[in-house]
């Protein structure tokens, strides 16, 4: 993506000394593409300062999302994904107070669905149920826990991820505009 979207030549890739990056498959790829493969010394995260600091920033944001709305810790991966989603929409001084998404949009065209307003992680959300999934007397929506966003690539529709407490079911809502958000806490199963 760096070469095709930003017209920049990739020359060096630096990784920690993790086994997933130090193997024959990677060495062959780097040699074939003329890339220099650098690794840090084992057990020295200080040599990966920028990456380690960004990971810490994402983790701290995810932890705050979980604790603020009393969401159970086993949703940590959804909280981290939501943290990245939100951080990509916050202005940074190093980007002249632009968001990473704005900087990317200045180089490539992005779908407008990526610009939807953020929602409160862990809030109560009412997900619309299509007519074919309910009878005339059934409720038109389900009360759920908002867990984040999925489908942010150019070829996918923007979707929201929810958890339905009473049914212990994860739901993907393909029509976010039909979701009503209640910014109150959901402290566990209710009803």
CSV table of C-alpha atoms in Angstrom, one decimal:
chain,number,residue,atom,x,y,z
A,1,UNK,CA,0.0,0.0,0.0
A,2,UNK,CA,2.9,2.4,0.8
A,3,UNK,CA,4.2,2.0,-2.8
A,4,UNK,CA,1.0,2.0,-4.7
A,5,UNK,CA,-1.0,4.6,-2.7
A,6,UNK,CA,1.8,7.0,-1.5
A,7,UNK,CA,4.3,6.6,-4.3
A,8,UNK,CA,7.1,5.9,-1.8
A,9,UNK,CA,9.7,3.2,-2.2
A,10,UNK,CA,9.9,0.8,0.8
A,11,UNK,CA,13.6,0.0,1.5
A,12,UNK,CA,14.0,-1.2,5.1
A,13,UNK,CA,11.6,-3.2,7.4
A,14,UNK,CA,12.4,-3.3,11.1
A,15,UNK,CA,10.8,-5.8,13.4
A,16,UNK,CA,11.3,-7.1,16.9
A,17,UNK,CA,13.1,-10.5,17.0
A,18,UNK,CA,9.8,-12.4,17.1
A,19,UNK,CA,9.7,-15.8,15.4
A,20,UNK,CA,6.8,-14.8,13.2
A,21,UNK,CA,9.1,-12.3,11.5
A,22,UNK,CA,12.4,-14.2,11.4
A,23,UNK,CA,11.8,-17.2,9.1
A,24,UNK,CA,12.7,-18.4,5.7
A,25,UNK,CA,9.4,-17.2,4.1
A,26,UNK,CA,10.2,-13.6,5.1
A,27,UNK,CA,13.9,-13.8,4.1
A,28,UNK,CA,12.8,-15.1,0.7
A,29,UNK,CA,10.3,-12.3,0.2
A,30,UNK,CA,12.8,-9.6,1.3
A,31,UNK,CA,15.5,-10.9,-1.0
A,32,UNK,CA,13.1,-11.1,-3.9
A,33,UNK,CA,11.9,-7.5,-3.4
A,34,UNK,CA,15.3,-6.1,-2.5
A,35,UNK,CA,14.4,-5.1,1.0
A,36,UNK,CA,16.6,-4.8,4.0
A,37,UNK,CA,15.3,-6.8,7.0
A,38,UNK,CA,16.4,-5.4,10.3
A,39,UNK,CA,15.6,-7.0,13.7
A,40,UNK,CA,16.1,-5.6,17.2
A,41,UNK,CA,18.0,-7.4,19.9
A,42,UNK,CA,16.0,-10.0,21.9
A,43,UNK,CA,14.3,-8.8,25.0
A,44,UNK,CA,14.9,-5.1,24.2
A,45,UNK,CA,11.6,-3.4,23.5
A,46,UNK,CA,13.4,-0.1,23.9
A,47,UNK,CA,14.8,-0.6,20.4
A,48,UNK,CA,11.2,-0.6,19.1
A,49,UNK,CA,10.3,2.6,21.0
A,50,UNK,CA,7.8,4.0,18.5
A,51,UNK,CA,5.9,0.8,17.9
A,52,UNK,CA,5.9,-0.2,21.6
A,53,UNK,CA,4.6,3.3,22.6
A,54,UNK,CA,1.8,3.1,20.0
A,55,UNK,CA,0.8,-0.4,21.3
A,56,UNK,CA,0.8,1.1,24.9
A,57,UNK,CA,-1.4,4.0,23.7
A,58,UNK,CA,-3.9,1.6,22.1
A,59,UNK,CA,-3.9,-0.7,25.1
A,60,UNK,CA,-4.5,2.2,27.6
A,61,UNK,CA,-7.3,3.5,25.4
A,62,UNK,CA,-8.9,0.0,25.2
A,63,UNK,CA,-8.5,-0.4,29.0
A,64,UNK,CA,-10.3,3.0,29.6
A,65,UNK,CA,-13.1,2.0,27.2
A,66,UNK,CA,-13.7,-1.3,29.1
A,67,UNK,CA,-13.5,0.2,32.6
A,68,UNK,CA,-15.6,3.4,31.9
A,69,UNK,CA,-18.6,1.4,30.6
A,70,UNK,CA,-18.1,-1.7,32.9
A,71,UNK,CA,-17.7,-4.0,29.9
A,72,UNK,CA,-16.4,-7.5,30.8
A,73,UNK,CA,-12.6,-7.9,30.1
A,74,UNK,CA,-13.1,-10.8,27.6
A,75,UNK,CA,-14.2,-8.1,25.1
A,76,UNK,CA,-10.7,-6.7,25.1
A,77,UNK,CA,-10.1,-7.4,21.4
A,78,UNK,CA,-13.3,-5.4,20.5
A,79,UNK,CA,-12.1,-2.6,22.8
A,80,UNK,CA,-8.7,-2.5,21.1
A,81,UNK,CA,-10.3,-2.5,17.6
A,82,UNK,CA,-12.5,0.4,18.7
A,83,UNK,CA,-9.5,2.2,20.2
A,84,UNK,CA,-7.7,2.1,16.9
A,85,UNK,CA,-10.9,3.2,15.1
A,86,UNK,CA,-11.2,6.2,17.4
A,87,UNK,CA,-7.5,7.1,17.4
A,88,UNK,CA,-7.5,7.2,13.6
A,89,UNK,CA,-10.2,9.9,14.0
A,90,UNK,CA,-8.4,12.1,16.5
A,91,UNK,CA,-6.1,15.0,15.4
A,92,UNK,CA,-2.4,14.6,16.2
A,93,UNK,CA,0.1,17.5,16.5
A,94,UNK,CA,2.7,15.6,14.4
A,95,UNK,CA,0.1,15.6,11.5
A,96,UNK,CA,-0.5,19.4,11.9
A,97,UNK,CA,-3.6,18.7,13.9
A,98,UNK,CA,-5.1,16.5,11.2
A,99,UNK,CA,-6.5,13.1,11.8
A,100,UNK,CA,-4.7,10.0,10.3
A,101,UNK,CA,-7.9,9.4,8.3
A,102,UNK,CA,-7.8,12.9,6.9
A,103,UNK,CA,-4.2,12.5,5.9
A,104,UNK,CA,-5.0,9.2,4.2
A,105,UNK,CA,-8.0,10.7,2.5
A,106,UNK,CA,-5.7,13.3,0.9
A,107,UNK,CA,-3.9,10.5,-0.9
A,108,UNK,CA,-6.7,8.1,-1.7
A,109,UNK,CA,-10.4,8.3,-2.0
A,110,UNK,CA,-12.2,6.8,1.0
A,111,UNK,CA,-15.9,5.8,1.3
A,112,UNK,CA,-18.0,8.3,3.2
A,113,UNK,CA,-19.1,5.5,5.5
A,114,UNK,CA,-15.6,5.8,7.2
A,115,UNK,CA,-16.6,9.3,8.3
A,116,UNK,CA,-19.6,8.2,10.4
A,117,UNK,CA,-19.9,9.8,13.9
A,118,UNK,CA,-18.3,7.8,16.7
A,119,UNK,CA,-20.4,6.0,19.2
A,120,UNK,CA,-19.9,5.3,22.9
A,121,UNK,CA,-18.2,1.9,23.4
A,122,UNK,CA,-20.2,-0.3,25.8
A,123,UNK,CA,-23.4,1.8,25.6
A,124,UNK,CA,-26.9,0.3,25.1
A,125,UNK,CA,-27.9,0.1,21.5
A,126,UNK,CA,-31.2,-0.9,19.9
A,127,UNK,CA,-30.6,-2.9,16.8
A,128,UNK,CA,-33.4,-2.9,14.2
A,129,UNK,CA,-34.7,-6.3,13.4
A,130,UNK,CA,-35.8,-6.8,9.7
A,131,UNK,CA,-39.4,-7.8,9.1
A,132,UNK,CA,-38.4,-11.3,8.0
A,133,UNK,CA,-36.9,-12.0,11.5
A,134,UNK,CA,-39.9,-11.0,13.5
A,135,UNK,CA,-43.7,-11.4,13.6
A,136,UNK,CA,-46.2,-8.6,13.7
A,137,UNK,CA,-46.2,-8.6,17.5
A,138,UNK,CA,-42.5,-9.0,18.1
A,139,UNK,CA,-40.4,-6.0,19.1
A,140,UNK,CA,-38.9,-4.1,16.2
A,141,UNK,CA,-35.4,-3.9,17.8
A,142,UNK,CA,-33.2,-5.7,20.2
A,143,UNK,CA,-31.4,-4.2,23.2
A,144,UNK,CA,-27.7,-4.8,22.9
A,145,UNK,CA,-24.3,-3.7,24.0
A,146,UNK,CA,-22.3,-1.7,21.4
A,147,UNK,CA,-18.9,-3.3,20.9
A,148,UNK,CA,-17.4,-1.4,18.0
A,149,UNK,CA,-17.0,-1.1,14.3
A,150,UNK,CA,-16.1,-3.7,11.6
A,151,UNK,CA,-15.8,-3.5,7.8
A,152,UNK,CA,-13.6,-0.5,7.3
A,153,UNK,CA,-12.0,-1.4,4.0
A,154,UNK,CA,-12.8,0.1,0.7
A,155,UNK,CA,-14.8,-3.0,-0.5
A,156,UNK,CA,-16.8,-3.5,2.7
A,157,UNK,CA,-19.8,-1.7,4.1
A,158,UNK,CA,-19.4,0.0,7.4
A,159,UNK,CA,-21.0,-2.2,10.1
A,160,UNK,CA,-21.4,-2.0,13.8
A,161,UNK,CA,-20.8,-4.9,16.2
A,162,UNK,CA,-23.2,-5.5,19.1
A,163,UNK,CA,-23.7,-8.1,21.8
A,164,UNK,CA,-27.2,-9.2,22.8
A,165,UNK,CA,-27.1,-10.1,26.5
A,166,UNK,CA,-30.3,-12.1,26.9
A,167,UNK,CA,-29.5,-14.3,23.9
A,168,UNK,CA,-25.7,-14.4,24.4
A,169,UNK,CA,-25.4,-13.6,20.7
A,170,UNK,CA,-23.0,-11.3,18.9
A,171,UNK,CA,-24.8,-9.4,16.2
A,172,UNK,CA,-23.4,-7.4,13.2
A,173,UNK,CA,-25.7,-4.6,12.1
A,174,UNK,CA,-25.4,-3.9,8.4
A,175,UNK,CA,-27.5,-0.7,8.6
A,176,UNK,CA,-26.0,1.5,11.3
A,177,UNK,CA,-28.3,4.3,10.5
A,178,UNK,CA,-31.2,2.2,11.9
A,179,UNK,CA,-29.6,1.8,15.3
A,180,UNK,CA,-30.7,3.9,18.2
A,181,UNK,CA,-28.0,4.6,20.8
A,182,UNK,CA,-28.7,5.1,24.5
A,183,UNK,CA,-25.5,6.5,26.1
A,184,UNK,CA,-26.1,4.9,29.5
A,185,UNK,CA,-24.1,2.1,31.0
A,186,UNK,CA,-25.1,-1.5,30.6
A,187,UNK,CA,-23.7,-3.1,33.8
A,188,UNK,CA,-24.4,-6.6,32.7
A,189,UNK,CA,-27.4,-8.7,31.8
A,190,UNK,CA,-30.6,-6.8,32.4
A,191,UNK,CA,-34.3,-7.4,31.6
